[in-house]
């Protein structure tokens, strides 16, 4: 006879195929995880593509702190709605949707009330590695399905294919948000440090906003690509002459570098009253020489992804301006190799997993 307890347990969760890691230094491999049943306000998404963000690597390898293994990363999710809960009003089966870096927040604190859920004062629920509202640990998009509260699901406009839209859910909004906040637009000189996943989106978005864009990369080997993406100028940071030639040039610098940088040198490139905004998230501190700030009233700031409202605004902006990520699609068994290429700065410019290969 079937054990009734086992049946009840199984009816509450769904088994999902995934790719993840069991330890900081372990390679990624195939795993099975459990997802909660679709609640009244939930949307179950059949994941078609998931981008590979450098954050997936920092997190899974334990660079940012203790990880509740198994780690199933992935927060650039694009897919199709498979099922909705009874109270869901904004989505229906068959809709093309996305999920980014967060899947919940308190909804009540000052920041949530202001529509900045990413800065939820109790901590937003991250798409992976967070404690979810039911007490379970969240698992990300390197998997075939995800169940998410409808308030944290984005609509992917018709003009955007799902594979090239996936990276917009993190790389897109993480660069769109500070560009908007610090007023990128016509007449503004913007520099983007690091031409990887975030960097290449920053170039496209800043250009579409009407700014003049300069790439600051370690070398000139991606120069041709950078200019094709829309950059007006491209300089190597390995060349000391770059720092003399561009001193005091920029209204805004977006630093997307995943490693420690000599921030003082880059602050020297910022105009009076300009800002250097850090979105890169290396685990090491970034020491800032006081004089590099005070001599020109410069700002050194940071920015975390973007709100849900702004993520939708960014997706609509991309559809309107014909902007999407430059991607290399990989199958589930190529993810370890793709991660190594990200670590080697050999990504052009976002790896995206074809989740049908899980
Ligand atoms: P990525 O694709 O690996 O791009 C990072 C780029 O930084 C590389 O392509 C490389 O560009 C440059 N770089 C790498 N190592 C460097 C070094 N040692 N010195 C100088 N430059 C170096 O990474 P990503 O996915 O864009 O993410 C970038 C960073 O942003 C990560 O730390 C990630 O965790 C963080 N992030 C933050 C947020 C947020 O909300 N703030 C959101 C997403 C990601 P060049 O070859 O052109 O020099
Ligand atoms: Zn990310």
Short mmCIF file of C-alpha atoms and ligand atoms in Angstrom, two decimals:
data_model
loop_
_atom_site.label_atom_id
_atom_site.label_comp_id
_atom_site.label_asym_id
_atom_site.label_seq_id
_atom_site.Cartn_x
_atom_site.Cartn_y
_atom_site.Cartn_z
CA UNK A 1 0.00 0.00 0.00
CA UNK A 2 1.18 3.58 -0.69
CA UNK A 3 2.32 5.46 2.38
CA UNK A 4 -0.25 8.32 2.75
CA UNK A 5 2.31 10.63 4.40
CA UNK A 6 4.62 10.37 1.42
CA UNK A 7 1.74 11.12 -0.91
CA UNK A 8 0.74 14.22 1.06
CA UNK A 9 4.33 15.47 1.02
CA UNK A 10 4.66 14.96 -2.69
CA UNK A 11 1.40 16.77 -3.40
CA UNK A 12 2.80 19.91 -1.75
CA UNK A 13 5.99 20.24 -3.76
CA UNK A 14 7.18 19.60 -7.29
CA UNK A 15 10.47 17.96 -8.18
CA UNK A 16 12.48 20.19 -10.48
CA UNK A 17 15.63 19.45 -12.50
CA UNK A 18 18.48 21.83 -11.75
CA UNK A 19 22.19 22.51 -12.04
CA UNK A 20 24.01 23.54 -8.89
CA UNK A 21 26.90 23.06 -6.51
CA UNK A 22 27.16 21.18 -3.21
CA UNK A 23 30.29 22.95 -1.92
CA UNK A 24 32.35 26.10 -2.63
CA UNK A 25 34.97 24.36 -4.76
CA UNK A 26 32.75 21.67 -6.26
CA UNK A 27 31.96 21.85 -9.97
CA UNK A 28 28.33 22.41 -10.90
CA UNK A 29 26.34 19.27 -11.65
CA UNK A 30 22.82 17.98 -12.20
CA UNK A 31 20.61 18.01 -9.08
CA UNK A 32 16.95 17.60 -8.22
CA UNK A 33 15.25 20.15 -5.97
CA UNK A 34 11.75 20.68 -4.60
CA UNK A 35 9.64 23.74 -5.43
CA UNK A 36 6.61 24.78 -3.39
CA UNK A 37 3.13 24.20 -4.82
CA UNK A 38 1.56 27.19 -6.57
CA UNK A 39 -0.07 29.37 -3.88
CA UNK A 40 -3.00 31.73 -4.53
CA UNK A 41 -0.70 34.65 -5.50
CA UNK A 42 1.97 32.57 -7.24
CA UNK A 43 2.97 32.10 -10.85
CA UNK A 44 4.73 28.90 -11.96
CA UNK A 45 7.15 29.61 -14.80
CA UNK A 46 8.55 27.14 -17.28
CA UNK A 47 12.11 28.52 -17.52
CA UNK A 48 13.38 28.64 -21.11
CA UNK A 49 16.62 30.59 -20.63
CA UNK A 50 18.74 31.78 -17.71
CA UNK A 51 21.67 34.18 -17.95
CA UNK A 52 24.96 33.54 -16.14
CA UNK A 53 25.83 36.52 -13.95
CA UNK A 54 29.20 36.94 -12.24
CA UNK A 55 27.20 37.17 -8.99
CA UNK A 56 26.25 33.49 -9.47
CA UNK A 57 29.96 32.69 -9.19
CA UNK A 58 30.75 35.00 -6.23
CA UNK A 59 27.77 33.56 -4.34
CA UNK A 60 28.17 29.86 -5.13
CA UNK A 61 31.87 29.88 -4.28
CA UNK A 62 31.10 31.42 -0.89
CA UNK A 63 32.96 34.68 -1.63
CA UNK A 64 30.17 36.78 -0.10
CA UNK A 65 29.52 34.63 2.98
CA UNK A 66 28.07 31.34 4.12
CA UNK A 67 26.06 29.48 1.48
CA UNK A 68 23.15 27.16 2.26
CA UNK A 69 24.22 24.33 -0.11
CA UNK A 70 23.08 23.01 -2.45
CA UNK A 71 23.39 26.32 -4.29
CA UNK A 72 21.22 26.63 -7.40
CA UNK A 73 22.15 30.02 -8.86
CA UNK A 74 20.51 32.00 -11.67
CA UNK A 75 18.64 35.33 -11.46
CA UNK A 76 18.26 36.22 -15.12
CA UNK A 77 15.21 34.09 -15.79
CA UNK A 78 13.08 34.20 -18.94
CA UNK A 79 10.25 31.79 -19.59
CA UNK A 80 6.58 31.16 -20.11
CA UNK A 81 3.83 31.03 -17.48
CA UNK A 82 2.73 27.42 -16.94
CA UNK A 83 0.22 27.88 -14.11
CA UNK A 84 -1.22 30.69 -11.97
CA UNK A 85 -2.79 30.73 -8.49
CA UNK A 86 -6.47 31.55 -7.91
CA UNK A 87 -5.83 35.19 -6.91
CA UNK A 88 -3.35 36.06 -9.67
CA UNK A 89 -4.73 38.86 -11.82
CA UNK A 90 -1.85 40.07 -13.98
CA UNK A 91 -0.64 36.86 -15.62
CA UNK A 92 -2.10 33.88 -17.42
CA UNK A 93 -0.71 30.60 -18.78
CA UNK A 94 1.31 31.23 -21.94
CA UNK A 95 2.51 34.75 -21.00
CA UNK A 96 6.19 35.53 -21.67
CA UNK A 97 7.73 36.58 -18.39
CA UNK A 98 10.95 37.15 -16.50
CA UNK A 99 12.26 37.02 -12.94
CA UNK A 100 15.31 38.91 -11.74
CA UNK A 101 17.33 38.99 -8.53
CA UNK A 102 14.52 39.15 -5.97
CA UNK A 103 11.31 37.21 -5.42
CA UNK A 104 9.84 38.98 -2.40
CA UNK A 105 10.22 41.82 0.12
CA UNK A 106 8.35 42.94 3.25
CA UNK A 107 6.17 45.36 1.30
CA UNK A 108 5.80 47.60 4.36
CA UNK A 109 9.07 49.31 5.23
CA UNK A 110 9.89 52.83 4.11
CA UNK A 111 11.85 51.64 1.08
CA UNK A 112 9.23 49.10 -0.04
CA UNK A 113 6.50 51.72 0.42
CA UNK A 114 8.57 54.00 -1.82
CA UNK A 115 8.75 51.28 -4.49
CA UNK A 116 12.39 50.39 -3.86
CA UNK A 117 11.93 46.73 -2.89
CA UNK A 118 15.58 46.00 -3.66
CA UNK A 119 16.47 48.11 -0.62
CA UNK A 120 13.83 46.47 1.65
CA UNK A 121 14.91 47.34 5.18
CA UNK A 122 14.29 43.77 6.34
CA UNK A 123 16.28 42.45 3.35
CA UNK A 124 14.63 41.44 0.08
CA UNK A 125 14.18 37.73 -0.62
CA UNK A 126 16.82 36.93 -3.21
CA UNK A 127 16.00 34.57 -6.06
CA UNK A 128 18.55 32.12 -4.70
CA UNK A 129 20.18 31.49 -1.34
CA UNK A 130 17.57 33.43 0.68
CA UNK A 131 15.10 32.18 3.27
CA UNK A 132 11.71 32.28 1.53
CA UNK A 133 8.44 33.23 3.24
CA UNK A 134 7.66 29.54 3.86
CA UNK A 135 11.03 29.03 5.58
CA UNK A 136 12.63 27.13 2.69
CA UNK A 137 15.77 28.27 0.87
CA UNK A 138 15.24 29.85 -2.54
CA UNK A 139 16.72 28.19 -5.62
CA UNK A 140 17.50 30.11 -8.80
CA UNK A 141 17.03 29.79 -12.52
CA UNK A 142 19.53 27.06 -13.36
CA UNK A 143 16.42 24.86 -13.14
CA UNK A 144 13.41 23.99 -15.26
CA UNK A 145 10.63 25.71 -13.22
CA UNK A 146 10.29 28.43 -10.63
CA UNK A 147 7.33 29.51 -8.46
CA UNK A 148 7.20 33.27 -7.76
CA UNK A 149 4.75 35.76 -6.24
CA UNK A 150 3.12 37.63 -9.13
CA UNK A 151 4.33 41.01 -7.80
CA UNK A 152 7.91 39.94 -8.59
CA UNK A 153 7.21 38.67 -12.11
CA UNK A 154 8.01 40.92 -15.09
CA UNK A 155 6.38 40.99 -18.48
CA UNK A 156 8.75 40.51 -21.43
CA UNK A 157 7.56 42.72 -24.29
CA UNK A 158 6.73 41.01 -27.61
CA UNK A 159 9.63 42.65 -29.42
CA UNK A 160 12.21 40.86 -27.25
CA UNK A 161 13.22 37.22 -27.76
CA UNK A 162 13.45 35.29 -24.50
CA UNK A 163 17.13 34.29 -24.84
CA UNK A 164 18.43 37.85 -25.34
CA UNK A 165 15.94 39.24 -22.81
CA UNK A 166 17.10 36.99 -19.95
CA UNK A 167 20.26 39.03 -19.12
CA UNK A 168 18.20 42.21 -18.93
CA UNK A 169 16.66 40.94 -15.69
CA UNK A 170 19.94 41.58 -13.83
CA UNK A 171 22.65 43.03 -16.10
CA UNK A 172 20.08 45.29 -17.78
CA UNK A 173 18.40 46.76 -14.74
CA UNK A 174 21.60 46.96 -12.65
CA UNK A 175 23.06 49.38 -15.19
CA UNK A 176 19.79 51.07 -16.24
CA UNK A 177 18.99 52.08 -12.65
CA UNK A 178 22.14 54.13 -11.86
CA UNK A 179 22.18 55.61 -15.38
CA UNK A 180 18.67 56.95 -14.72
CA UNK A 181 19.32 57.92 -11.11
CA UNK A 182 22.44 59.93 -12.01
CA UNK A 183 20.83 61.48 -15.07
CA UNK A 184 22.55 59.90 -18.09
CA UNK A 185 21.37 61.67 -21.22
CA UNK A 186 22.34 64.09 -23.98
CA UNK A 187 25.38 66.22 -23.17
CA UNK A 188 26.60 63.80 -20.46
CA UNK A 189 29.96 62.05 -20.61
CA UNK A 190 29.64 58.51 -19.24
CA UNK A 191 32.39 55.95 -18.77
CA UNK A 192 31.81 52.24 -18.27
CA UNK A 193 34.59 50.30 -16.54
CA UNK A 194 34.75 46.61 -17.57
CA UNK A 195 33.20 45.30 -20.77
CA UNK A 196 31.52 42.13 -19.51
CA UNK A 197 27.86 41.26 -18.95
CA UNK A 198 26.91 44.42 -17.06
CA UNK A 199 29.37 46.63 -18.93
CA UNK A 200 28.08 45.84 -22.40
CA UNK A 201 24.51 46.56 -21.29
CA UNK A 202 25.65 49.85 -19.71
CA UNK A 203 27.17 50.90 -23.05
CA UNK A 204 24.01 50.11 -25.02
CA UNK A 205 21.67 51.71 -22.48
CA UNK A 206 23.72 54.89 -21.93
CA UNK A 207 23.99 55.35 -25.70
CA UNK A 208 20.24 54.87 -26.15
CA UNK A 209 19.67 57.52 -23.45
CA UNK A 210 21.66 59.93 -25.62
CA UNK A 211 24.90 60.15 -23.62
CA UNK A 212 28.44 60.06 -24.97
CA UNK A 213 29.97 56.75 -23.88
CA UNK A 214 33.55 55.68 -23.23
CA UNK A 215 34.64 52.13 -22.38
CA UNK A 216 37.51 51.65 -19.95
CA UNK A 217 38.68 48.07 -20.37
CA UNK A 218 41.83 46.29 -19.21
CA UNK A 219 43.13 46.10 -22.79
CA UNK A 220 42.14 47.10 -26.32
CA UNK A 221 41.34 43.53 -27.39
CA UNK A 222 37.55 44.11 -27.34
CA UNK A 223 37.76 47.62 -28.82
CA UNK A 224 36.03 46.79 -32.10
CA UNK A 225 33.13 45.15 -30.23
CA UNK A 226 32.85 48.09 -27.86
CA UNK A 227 32.53 50.56 -30.71
CA UNK A 228 29.94 48.32 -32.41
CA UNK A 229 27.94 48.24 -29.18
CA UNK A 230 27.73 52.03 -29.44
CA UNK A 231 30.72 53.36 -27.51
CA UNK A 232 32.18 56.63 -28.81
CA UNK A 233 35.62 55.93 -27.37
CA UNK A 234 37.53 52.98 -25.94
CA UNK A 235 40.63 53.09 -23.73
CA UNK A 236 42.87 50.56 -22.01
CA UNK A 237 43.30 50.95 -18.26
CA UNK A 238 46.58 49.01 -18.50
CA UNK A 239 47.97 52.11 -20.25
CA UNK A 240 48.90 54.85 -17.75
CA UNK A 241 48.40 57.47 -20.48
CA UNK A 242 44.64 56.76 -20.32
CA UNK A 243 44.46 58.28 -16.84
CA UNK A 244 46.25 61.46 -17.95
CA UNK A 245 44.30 61.84 -21.19
CA UNK A 246 40.89 61.42 -19.54
CA UNK A 247 41.48 63.24 -16.22
CA UNK A 248 38.33 65.08 -15.07
CA UNK A 249 36.39 64.04 -18.20
CA UNK A 250 33.28 62.21 -16.95
CA UNK A 251 29.99 63.23 -15.36
CA UNK A 252 29.38 59.62 -14.38
CA UNK A 253 31.46 56.46 -14.27
CA UNK A 254 29.76 53.10 -13.82
CA UNK A 255 32.22 50.55 -12.44
CA UNK A 256 31.11 47.01 -13.32
CA UNK A 257 34.38 45.27 -12.45
CA UNK A 258 34.06 42.06 -10.44
CA UNK A 259 37.50 42.47 -8.82
CA UNK A 260 39.24 45.04 -6.63
CA UNK A 261 40.19 48.23 -8.52
CA UNK A 262 42.33 51.20 -7.60
CA UNK A 263 39.29 53.44 -7.13
CA UNK A 264 41.34 56.62 -6.58
CA UNK A 265 42.72 56.47 -10.12
CA UNK A 266 39.20 56.18 -11.56
CA UNK A 267 37.88 59.00 -9.35
CA UNK A 268 40.53 61.18 -10.97
CA UNK A 269 38.59 60.81 -14.24
CA UNK A 270 35.39 62.26 -12.72
CA UNK A 271 34.42 65.93 -13.25
CA UNK A 272 33.70 68.35 -10.41
CA UNK A 273 30.38 67.27 -8.84
CA UNK A 274 30.42 64.04 -10.86
CA UNK A 275 30.00 60.53 -9.51
CA UNK A 276 31.63 57.15 -9.69
CA UNK A 277 28.97 54.50 -9.07
CA UNK A 278 30.08 51.05 -8.10
CA UNK A 279 27.91 48.15 -9.16
CA UNK A 280 30.72 45.56 -9.20
CA UNK A 281 30.64 43.47 -6.04
CA UNK A 282 34.10 42.09 -5.25
CA UNK A 283 34.40 40.63 -1.77
CA UNK A 284 37.41 42.85 -0.93
CA UNK A 285 37.02 46.46 0.33
CA UNK A 286 37.64 49.25 -2.21
CA UNK A 287 39.81 51.84 -0.43
CA UNK A 288 39.04 55.45 -1.44
CA UNK A 289 41.69 58.18 -1.01
CA UNK A 290 39.91 61.12 0.67
CA UNK A 291 41.58 63.73 -1.55
CA UNK A 292 40.26 62.08 -4.71
CA UNK A 293 36.77 63.02 -3.43
CA UNK A 294 37.20 66.33 -1.64
CA UNK A 295 39.25 68.17 -4.26
CA UNK A 296 36.39 68.12 -6.79
CA UNK A 297 33.29 67.50 -4.60
CA UNK A 298 33.06 64.07 -6.20
CA UNK A 299 30.69 61.32 -5.11
CA UNK A 300 31.59 57.65 -4.71
CA UNK A 301 28.33 55.69 -4.65
CA UNK A 302 26.85 52.23 -5.03
CA UNK A 303 23.68 50.82 -6.56
CA UNK A 304 21.84 47.50 -6.22
CA UNK A 305 19.85 46.11 -9.18
CA UNK A 306 16.63 48.18 -9.55
CA UNK A 307 13.04 48.10 -8.33
CA UNK A 308 10.37 45.92 -9.91
CA UNK A 309 8.76 49.02 -11.44
CA UNK A 310 12.09 50.13 -12.87
CA UNK A 311 12.84 46.63 -14.18
CA UNK A 312 9.60 46.73 -16.17
CA UNK A 313 10.42 50.25 -17.35
CA UNK A 314 13.86 49.01 -18.50
CA UNK A 315 12.36 46.03 -20.39
CA UNK A 316 9.93 48.35 -22.16
CA UNK A 317 12.76 50.83 -22.92
CA UNK A 318 14.84 47.99 -24.43
CA UNK A 319 11.94 46.81 -26.60
CA UNK A 320 11.29 50.37 -27.75
CA UNK A 321 14.97 51.00 -28.59
CA UNK A 322 15.72 47.56 -30.05
CA UNK A 323 18.20 46.78 -27.27
CA UNK A 324 19.00 43.30 -25.99
CA UNK A 325 22.00 41.41 -24.65
CA UNK A 326 24.76 39.98 -26.85
CA UNK A 327 24.71 36.34 -25.86
CA UNK A 328 26.36 32.97 -26.27
CA UNK A 329 23.86 30.18 -25.58
CA UNK A 330 25.23 27.18 -23.68
CA UNK A 331 23.75 23.84 -22.70
CA UNK A 332 23.52 22.68 -19.08
CA UNK A 333 26.66 20.55 -19.39
CA UNK A 334 28.71 23.58 -20.52
CA UNK A 335 28.05 25.75 -17.48
CA UNK A 336 31.36 24.98 -15.71
CA UNK A 337 33.27 25.93 -18.85
CA UNK A 338 31.20 29.12 -19.23
CA UNK A 339 31.94 30.08 -15.59
CA UNK A 340 35.67 29.67 -16.23
CA UNK A 341 35.43 31.91 -19.27
CA UNK A 342 33.61 34.55 -17.20
CA UNK A 343 36.42 34.38 -14.62
CA UNK A 344 38.95 34.78 -17.45
CA UNK A 345 37.14 37.95 -18.75
CA UNK A 346 36.43 35.91 -21.89
CA UNK A 347 32.66 36.47 -22.04
CA UNK A 348 31.14 38.12 -25.12
CA UNK A 349 29.01 39.32 -23.53
CA UNK A 350 26.65 37.10 -21.57
CA UNK A 351 26.35 33.33 -21.38
CA UNK A 352 22.74 32.17 -21.38
CA UNK A 353 21.72 28.62 -20.47
CA UNK A 354 19.22 26.87 -22.75
CA UNK A 355 17.13 25.34 -19.96
CA UNK A 356 15.64 22.72 -22.27
CA UNK A 357 19.03 20.97 -21.98
CA UNK A 358 18.77 20.47 -18.20
P1 LIG B 1 31.62 39.94 -15.97
O1 LIG B 1 30.78 39.61 -17.14
O2 LIG B 1 32.65 38.97 -15.53
O3 LIG B 1 32.31 41.37 -16.27
C1 LIG B 1 33.24 41.95 -15.42
C2 LIG B 1 34.30 42.65 -16.27
O4 LIG B 1 35.20 43.31 -15.37
C3 LIG B 1 35.17 41.72 -17.06
O5 LIG B 1 34.62 41.32 -18.28
C4 LIG B 1 36.43 42.57 -17.26
O6 LIG B 1 36.19 43.50 -18.31
C5 LIG B 1 36.52 43.35 -15.96
N1 LIG B 1 37.45 42.72 -15.01
C6 LIG B 1 37.40 41.46 -14.51
N2 LIG B 1 38.43 41.25 -13.67
C7 LIG B 1 39.14 42.40 -13.63
C8 LIG B 1 40.29 42.82 -12.94
N3 LIG B 1 40.97 41.97 -12.12
N4 LIG B 1 40.74 44.07 -13.14
C9 LIG B 1 40.10 44.92 -13.96
N5 LIG B 1 38.99 44.57 -14.64
C10 LIG B 1 38.53 43.33 -14.49
O7 LIG B 1 30.73 40.21 -14.67
P2 LIG B 1 29.24 40.80 -14.59
O8 LIG B 1 28.28 39.68 -14.58
O9 LIG B 1 29.11 41.90 -15.53
O10 LIG B 1 29.25 41.37 -13.08
C11 LIG B 1 30.17 42.36 -12.72
C12 LIG B 1 30.15 42.61 -11.22
O11 LIG B 1 28.92 43.22 -10.87
C13 LIG B 1 30.25 41.35 -10.38
O12 LIG B 1 31.05 41.62 -9.23
C14 LIG B 1 28.81 41.09 -9.97
O13 LIG B 1 28.70 40.35 -8.78
C15 LIG B 1 28.33 42.50 -9.79
N6 LIG B 1 26.89 42.68 -9.87
C16 LIG B 1 26.35 43.63 -9.08
C17 LIG B 1 25.01 43.90 -9.15
C18 LIG B 1 24.42 45.00 -8.33
O14 LIG B 1 23.19 45.02 -8.15
N7 LIG B 1 25.20 45.94 -7.87
C19 LIG B 1 24.20 43.17 -10.03
C20 LIG B 1 24.79 42.22 -10.84
C21 LIG B 1 26.14 41.98 -10.76
P3 LIG B 1 37.39 43.97 -19.30
O15 LIG B 1 37.96 42.70 -19.86
O16 LIG B 1 36.70 44.79 -20.30
O17 LIG B 1 38.39 44.74 -18.49
ZN1 LIG B 2 23.25 39.28 -11.57
#
